[in-house]
C-alpha positions as a LaTeX table, in Angstrom:
\begin{tabular}{lrrr}
\hline
Residue & $x$ (\AA) & $y$ (\AA) & $z$ (\AA) \\
\hline
Met1 & $-227.72$ & $-33.23$ & $-116.06$ \\
Arg2 & $-225.04$ & $-34.10$ & $-118.63$ \\
Arg3 & $-225.47$ & $-32.93$ & $-122.28$ \\
Arg4 & $-224.06$ & $-34.45$ & $-125.39$ \\
Glu5 & $-221.62$ & $-32.19$ & $-127.27$ \\
Asp6 & $-223.77$ & $-32.06$ & $-130.31$ \\
Thr7 & $-226.79$ & $-30.88$ & $-128.32$ \\
Val8 & $-228.24$ & $-27.51$ & $-129.37$ \\
Val9 & $-228.16$ & $-25.25$ & $-126.50$ \\
Ala10 & $-230.20$ & $-22.10$ & $-126.02$ \\
Ala11 & $-228.13$ & $-19.60$ & $-124.23$ \\
Ala12 & $-228.85$ & $-16.06$ & $-122.88$ \\
Val13 & $-226.27$ & $-13.48$ & $-122.14$ \\
Val14 & $-227.51$ & $-10.79$ & $-119.90$ \\
Asp15 & $-225.45$ & $-7.66$ & $-119.21$ \\
Thr16 & $-226.07$ & $-3.84$ & $-119.13$ \\
Arg17 & $-222.90$ & $-3.08$ & $-121.02$ \\
Pro18 & $-223.03$ & $-3.64$ & $-124.65$ \\
Thr19 & $-219.34$ & $-4.46$ & $-125.01$ \\
Ala20 & $-219.50$ & $-7.11$ & $-122.25$ \\
Arg21 & $-222.64$ & $-8.58$ & $-123.75$ \\
Ile22 & $-221.25$ & $-8.67$ & $-127.35$ \\
Gly23 & $-217.92$ & $-10.04$ & $-126.19$ \\
Ala24 & $-219.59$ & $-13.02$ & $-124.37$ \\
Met25 & $-221.86$ & $-13.69$ & $-127.24$ \\
Ser26 & $-218.82$ & $-13.79$ & $-129.65$ \\
Val27 & $-217.15$ & $-16.42$ & $-127.42$ \\
Leu28 & $-220.32$ & $-18.54$ & $-127.43$ \\
Glu29 & $-220.94$ & $-18.23$ & $-131.08$ \\
Lys30 & $-217.32$ & $-19.05$ & $-132.14$ \\
Gln31 & $-216.82$ & $-21.93$ & $-129.60$ \\
Trp32 & $-220.40$ & $-23.46$ & $-130.36$ \\
Pro33 & $-221.65$ & $-22.28$ & $-133.66$ \\
Thr34 & $-224.86$ & $-24.44$ & $-133.65$ \\
Trp35 & $-226.03$ & $-22.84$ & $-130.38$ \\
Gln36 & $-228.87$ & $-20.31$ & $-130.29$ \\
Val37 & $-227.52$ & $-17.32$ & $-128.51$ \\
Phe38 & $-229.75$ & $-14.47$ & $-127.25$ \\
Ser39 & $-228.98$ & $-11.37$ & $-125.36$ \\
Ala40 & $-230.64$ & $-8.99$ & $-122.97$ \\
Ser41 & $-229.51$ & $-5.65$ & $-121.45$ \\
Ser42 & $-231.70$ & $-5.95$ & $-118.36$ \\
Glu43 & $-233.62$ & $-8.33$ & $-116.11$ \\
Glu44 & $-236.86$ & $-7.09$ & $-117.64$ \\
Glu45 & $-235.68$ & $-7.71$ & $-121.19$ \\
Phe46 & $-234.62$ & $-11.24$ & $-120.22$ \\
Gly47 & $-238.09$ & $-11.76$ & $-118.70$ \\
Arg48 & $-239.63$ & $-11.02$ & $-122.02$ \\
Leu49 & $-237.29$ & $-13.46$ & $-123.70$ \\
Ala50 & $-238.01$ & $-16.06$ & $-121.10$ \\
Gly51 & $-241.74$ & $-15.84$ & $-121.99$ \\
Glu52 & $-240.99$ & $-17.16$ & $-125.39$ \\
Gln53 & $-237.76$ & $-19.30$ & $-124.99$ \\
His54 & $-236.51$ & $-22.10$ & $-122.76$ \\
Phe55 & $-232.93$ & $-21.46$ & $-121.81$ \\
Asp56 & $-230.43$ & $-24.08$ & $-121.04$ \\
Leu57 & $-227.69$ & $-21.62$ & $-120.08$ \\
Val58 & $-227.92$ & $-18.23$ & $-118.61$ \\
Leu59 & $-224.78$ & $-16.11$ & $-118.36$ \\
Thr60 & $-225.20$ & $-12.84$ & $-116.47$ \\
Asp61 & $-223.52$ & $-10.23$ & $-114.50$ \\
Leu62 & $-223.96$ & $-9.92$ & $-110.73$ \\
His63 & $-225.22$ & $-6.55$ & $-110.94$ \\
Leu64 & $-227.62$ & $-5.17$ & $-113.57$ \\
Gln65 & $-229.91$ & $-2.33$ & $-112.47$ \\
Arg66 & $-229.67$ & $-3.15$ & $-108.73$ \\
Asn67 & $-227.14$ & $-4.70$ & $-106.42$ \\
Leu68 & $-226.97$ & $-8.49$ & $-106.80$ \\
Asp69 & $-230.13$ & $-8.59$ & $-109.02$ \\
Gly70 & $-228.15$ & $-10.99$ & $-111.15$ \\
Leu71 & $-228.88$ & $-13.44$ & $-108.42$ \\
Asp72 & $-232.64$ & $-12.75$ & $-108.76$ \\
Leu73 & $-232.20$ & $-13.48$ & $-112.51$ \\
Cys74 & $-230.45$ & $-16.84$ & $-111.80$ \\
Arg75 & $-233.16$ & $-17.74$ & $-109.29$ \\
Phe76 & $-235.79$ & $-17.02$ & $-111.81$ \\
Ala77 & $-234.12$ & $-19.21$ & $-114.41$ \\
Lys78 & $-233.74$ & $-22.09$ & $-111.93$ \\
Arg79 & $-237.45$ & $-21.96$ & $-110.91$ \\
Ser80 & $-238.56$ & $-21.58$ & $-114.54$ \\
Trp81 & $-236.71$ & $-24.41$ & $-116.27$ \\
Glu82 & $-235.60$ & $-27.80$ & $-114.93$ \\
Gly83 & $-231.87$ & $-28.35$ & $-115.58$ \\
Thr84 & $-230.86$ & $-24.89$ & $-116.51$ \\
Ser85 & $-227.32$ & $-23.98$ & $-115.85$ \\
Thr86 & $-226.42$ & $-20.42$ & $-114.53$ \\
Leu87 & $-223.03$ & $-18.72$ & $-114.77$ \\
Val88 & $-222.06$ & $-15.42$ & $-113.25$ \\
Phe89 & $-219.59$ & $-13.37$ & $-115.45$ \\
Ser90 & $-218.57$ & $-10.39$ & $-113.38$ \\
Glu91 & $-215.82$ & $-8.01$ & $-112.48$ \\
Asp92 & $-216.83$ & $-7.84$ & $-108.82$ \\
Gln93 & $-214.04$ & $-9.20$ & $-106.64$ \\
Asp94 & $-215.62$ & $-8.28$ & $-103.23$ \\
Pro95 & $-215.29$ & $-11.41$ & $-101.02$ \\
Asp96 & $-218.72$ & $-10.88$ & $-99.35$ \\
Thr97 & $-220.39$ & $-10.50$ & $-102.78$ \\
Ile98 & $-218.67$ & $-13.58$ & $-104.24$ \\
Leu99 & $-219.58$ & $-15.52$ & $-101.00$ \\
Ala100 & $-223.34$ & $-14.51$ & $-101.55$ \\
Ala101 & $-223.24$ & $-15.83$ & $-104.96$ \\
Ile102 & $-221.63$ & $-19.07$ & $-104.06$ \\
Thr103 & $-224.00$ & $-19.68$ & $-101.21$ \\
Ser104 & $-227.07$ & $-18.59$ & $-103.17$ \\
Arg105 & $-227.66$ & $-22.12$ & $-104.39$ \\
Val106 & $-228.94$ & $-20.65$ & $-107.77$ \\
Val107 & $-225.44$ & $-19.97$ & $-109.31$ \\
Asp108 & $-223.54$ & $-22.92$ & $-110.79$ \\
Gly109 & $-220.40$ & $-21.03$ & $-111.43$ \\
Ile110 & $-218.55$ & $-17.74$ & $-111.44$ \\
Val111 & $-216.05$ & $-16.41$ & $-113.92$ \\
Gln112 & $-214.38$ & $-13.06$ & $-113.32$ \\
Arg113 & $-214.29$ & $-10.66$ & $-116.25$ \\
Thr114 & $-210.52$ & $-10.58$ & $-116.13$ \\
Ala115 & $-210.30$ & $-14.32$ & $-116.95$ \\
Cys116 & $-209.08$ & $-15.60$ & $-120.24$ \\
Val117 & $-211.30$ & $-17.04$ & $-122.85$ \\
Ser118 & $-210.36$ & $-20.65$ & $-122.14$ \\
Ser119 & $-211.39$ & $-20.23$ & $-118.57$ \\
Leu120 & $-214.84$ & $-18.94$ & $-119.61$ \\
Val121 & $-215.21$ & $-21.80$ & $-122.23$ \\
Ser122 & $-214.12$ & $-24.34$ & $-119.55$ \\
Ala123 & $-216.60$ & $-22.95$ & $-116.98$ \\
Ile124 & $-219.51$ & $-23.02$ & $-119.60$ \\
Ala125 & $-218.72$ & $-26.60$ & $-120.41$ \\
Ser126 & $-218.53$ & $-27.55$ & $-116.79$ \\
Val127 & $-221.78$ & $-26.11$ & $-115.75$ \\
Leu128 & $-223.62$ & $-27.68$ & $-118.62$ \\
Glu129 & $-222.23$ & $-31.04$ & $-117.59$ \\
Gly130 & $-223.71$ & $-30.53$ & $-114.16$ \\
Tyr131 & $-220.64$ & $-29.51$ & $-112.34$ \\
Gln132 & $-219.81$ & $-26.28$ & $-110.40$ \\
Ala133 & $-217.22$ & $-24.08$ & $-111.85$ \\
Trp134 & $-215.40$ & $-21.30$ & $-109.84$ \\
Arg135 & $-212.82$ & $-19.40$ & $-111.95$ \\
Phe136 & $-210.77$ & $-16.73$ & $-110.14$ \\
Asp137 & $-207.84$ & $-16.80$ & $-112.47$ \\
Ala138 & $-205.51$ & $-13.89$ & $-112.44$ \\
Pro139 & $-205.29$ & $-12.33$ & $-116.03$ \\
Thr140 & $-202.20$ & $-13.00$ & $-118.07$ \\
Pro141 & $-200.78$ & $-10.54$ & $-120.57$ \\
Gly142 & $-202.37$ & $-10.90$ & $-124.01$ \\
Asn143 & $-204.80$ & $-13.66$ & $-122.80$ \\
Ala144 & $-207.55$ & $-11.75$ & $-120.99$ \\
Leu145 & $-211.07$ & $-10.31$ & $-121.43$ \\
Pro146 & $-210.47$ & $-6.51$ & $-120.78$ \\
Asn147 & $-213.54$ & $-4.36$ & $-120.28$ \\
Glu148 & $-212.56$ & $-1.20$ & $-122.07$ \\
Pro149 & $-209.98$ & $-1.99$ & $-124.72$ \\
Gly150 & $-209.07$ & 0.03 & $-127.75$ \\
Pro151 & $-206.95$ & 2.85 & $-128.92$ \\
Ala152 & $-206.41$ & 5.32 & $-126.08$ \\
Asp153 & $-207.99$ & 8.23 & $-128.10$ \\
Leu154 & $-211.31$ & 6.37 & $-128.69$ \\
Thr155 & $-214.13$ & 7.19 & $-126.32$ \\
Arg156 & $-216.01$ & 4.45 & $-124.41$ \\
Arg157 & $-219.07$ & 4.99 & $-126.91$ \\
Glu158 & $-216.59$ & 4.89 & $-130.00$ \\
Arg159 & $-215.10$ & 1.56 & $-128.68$ \\
Thr160 & $-218.58$ & 0.08 & $-128.32$ \\
Ile161 & $-219.50$ & 1.12 & $-131.86$ \\
Leu162 & $-216.15$ & $-0.21$ & $-133.14$ \\
Val163 & $-216.97$ & $-3.57$ & $-131.68$ \\
Leu164 & $-220.27$ & $-3.67$ & $-133.56$ \\
Leu165 & $-218.62$ & $-2.30$ & $-136.73$ \\
Cys166 & $-216.15$ & $-5.22$ & $-136.51$ \\
Arg167 & $-219.21$ & $-7.56$ & $-136.43$ \\
Arg168 & $-220.26$ & $-5.97$ & $-139.69$ \\
Trp169 & $-223.45$ & $-4.45$ & $-138.21$ \\
Ser170 & $-225.22$ & $-1.78$ & $-140.26$ \\
Asn171 & $-225.62$ & 1.80 & $-138.89$ \\
Arg172 & $-229.25$ & 1.17 & $-138.23$ \\
Glu173 & $-228.54$ & $-2.05$ & $-136.31$ \\
Ile174 & $-225.90$ & $-0.21$ & $-134.17$ \\
Ala175 & $-228.35$ & 2.71 & $-133.53$ \\
Gln176 & $-231.04$ & 0.18 & $-132.38$ \\
Glu177 & $-228.66$ & $-1.79$ & $-130.11$ \\
Leu178 & $-227.29$ & 1.34 & $-128.39$ \\
His179 & $-230.52$ & 3.33 & $-128.38$ \\
Leu180 & $-228.97$ & 6.07 & $-130.40$ \\
Ala181 & $-230.10$ & 8.19 & $-133.44$ \\
Glu182 & $-228.78$ & 6.81 & $-136.62$ \\
Gln183 & $-227.18$ & 10.15 & $-137.47$ \\
Thr184 & $-225.43$ & 9.98 & $-134.17$ \\
Val185 & $-223.96$ & 6.65 & $-135.16$ \\
Lys186 & $-222.76$ & 8.09 & $-138.48$ \\
Asn187 & $-221.17$ & 11.00 & $-136.76$ \\
Asn188 & $-219.35$ & 8.63 & $-134.31$ \\
Leu189 & $-218.28$ & 6.44 & $-137.20$ \\
Ser190 & $-216.80$ & 9.34 & $-139.07$ \\
Thr191 & $-214.71$ & 10.24 & $-135.99$ \\
Ile192 & $-213.70$ & 6.42 & $-135.60$ \\
Tyr193 & $-212.54$ & 6.30 & $-139.21$ \\
Gly194 & $-210.48$ & 9.57 & $-138.81$ \\
Lys195 & $-208.79$ & 8.27 & $-135.67$ \\
Leu196 & $-207.99$ & 4.92 & $-137.48$ \\
Gly197 & $-206.84$ & 6.61 & $-140.55$ \\
Val198 & $-209.38$ & 5.14 & $-142.97$ \\
Asn199 & $-211.91$ & 6.91 & $-145.21$ \\
Gly200 & $-214.90$ & 4.72 & $-144.51$ \\
Arg201 & $-216.53$ & 1.49 & $-143.89$ \\
Thr202 & $-215.31$ & $-0.18$ & $-147.15$ \\
Glu203 & $-211.66$ & 0.90 & $-146.57$ \\
Phe204 & $-211.79$ & $-0.17$ & $-142.91$ \\
Tyr205 & $-212.87$ & $-3.71$ & $-143.89$ \\
Ala206 & $-210.32$ & $-3.84$ & $-146.79$ \\
Ser207 & $-207.49$ & $-2.60$ & $-144.71$ \\
Ala208 & $-205.37$ & $-4.45$ & $-142.24$ \\
Lys209 & $-207.21$ & $-2.71$ & $-139.46$ \\
Gly210 & $-210.51$ & $-4.35$ & $-140.59$ \\
Gln211 & $-209.17$ & $-7.69$ & $-141.47$ \\
Asp212 & $-207.08$ & $-8.22$ & $-138.34$ \\
Leu213 & $-207.73$ & $-5.60$ & $-135.76$ \\
Pro214 & $-205.98$ & $-7.17$ & $-132.81$ \\
Ile215 & $-207.96$ & $-5.03$ & $-130.39$ \\
Tyr216 & $-211.32$ & $-6.59$ & $-131.31$ \\
His217 & $-210.24$ & $-9.69$ & $-132.99$ \\
Val218 & $-211.68$ & $-12.99$ & $-131.60$ \\
Ser219 & $-209.44$ & $-15.83$ & $-131.56$ \\
Ser220 & $-209.33$ & $-19.14$ & $-129.75$ \\
Glu221 & $-207.77$ & $-17.36$ & $-126.80$ \\
Val222 & $-208.36$ & $-13.73$ & $-126.87$ \\
Ile223 & $-211.33$ & $-11.62$ & $-127.17$ \\
Ser224 & $-210.99$ & $-7.99$ & $-126.45$ \\
Val225 & $-214.48$ & $-6.59$ & $-126.20$ \\
\hline
\end{tabular}
């Protein structure tokens, strides 16, 4: 089923990892600012969203809590809404797993997490137009979607918090998203500021690091979250 470019699409991004989830959401929001973009960290959370919202596009990892349960999620979406497009966005490169997804009849396309943003955007546009999209591009330097970017001395949690900081989320919003105590977020932010050489949130946003931090900056070609 083809959709006009000006059609408002409701999209769901389902991934257990906040960095991957937020990165994919950033691509969608930048490329299609009129879309309604929702996120879920599990199949169960997606099920709750599905009780209130019809989704035109579901973007999910292959593996959430269980092996290949992303396929179950795609199957649920296909049964629930006529014309819904499903796209797998995963780092799994195992041939048997990829074959299982392709032959499942519930996946419209696959994009490997190492692909460039333009490949992800192209795949999304293709599946919404009713075509299949299989993107197994090899990553090119400076044009990929790395899983764990950031300064080498930042921990995985600090990198995740930094992503949300760059999106100008409050301490409370970060704590709720990552299921942390607000004081824990404050402590982590203090460590991050020290490693980046700034004295706080205001200086971070005002500095070159805050205005054009290449590690987390979203452009037309690169997203590094």
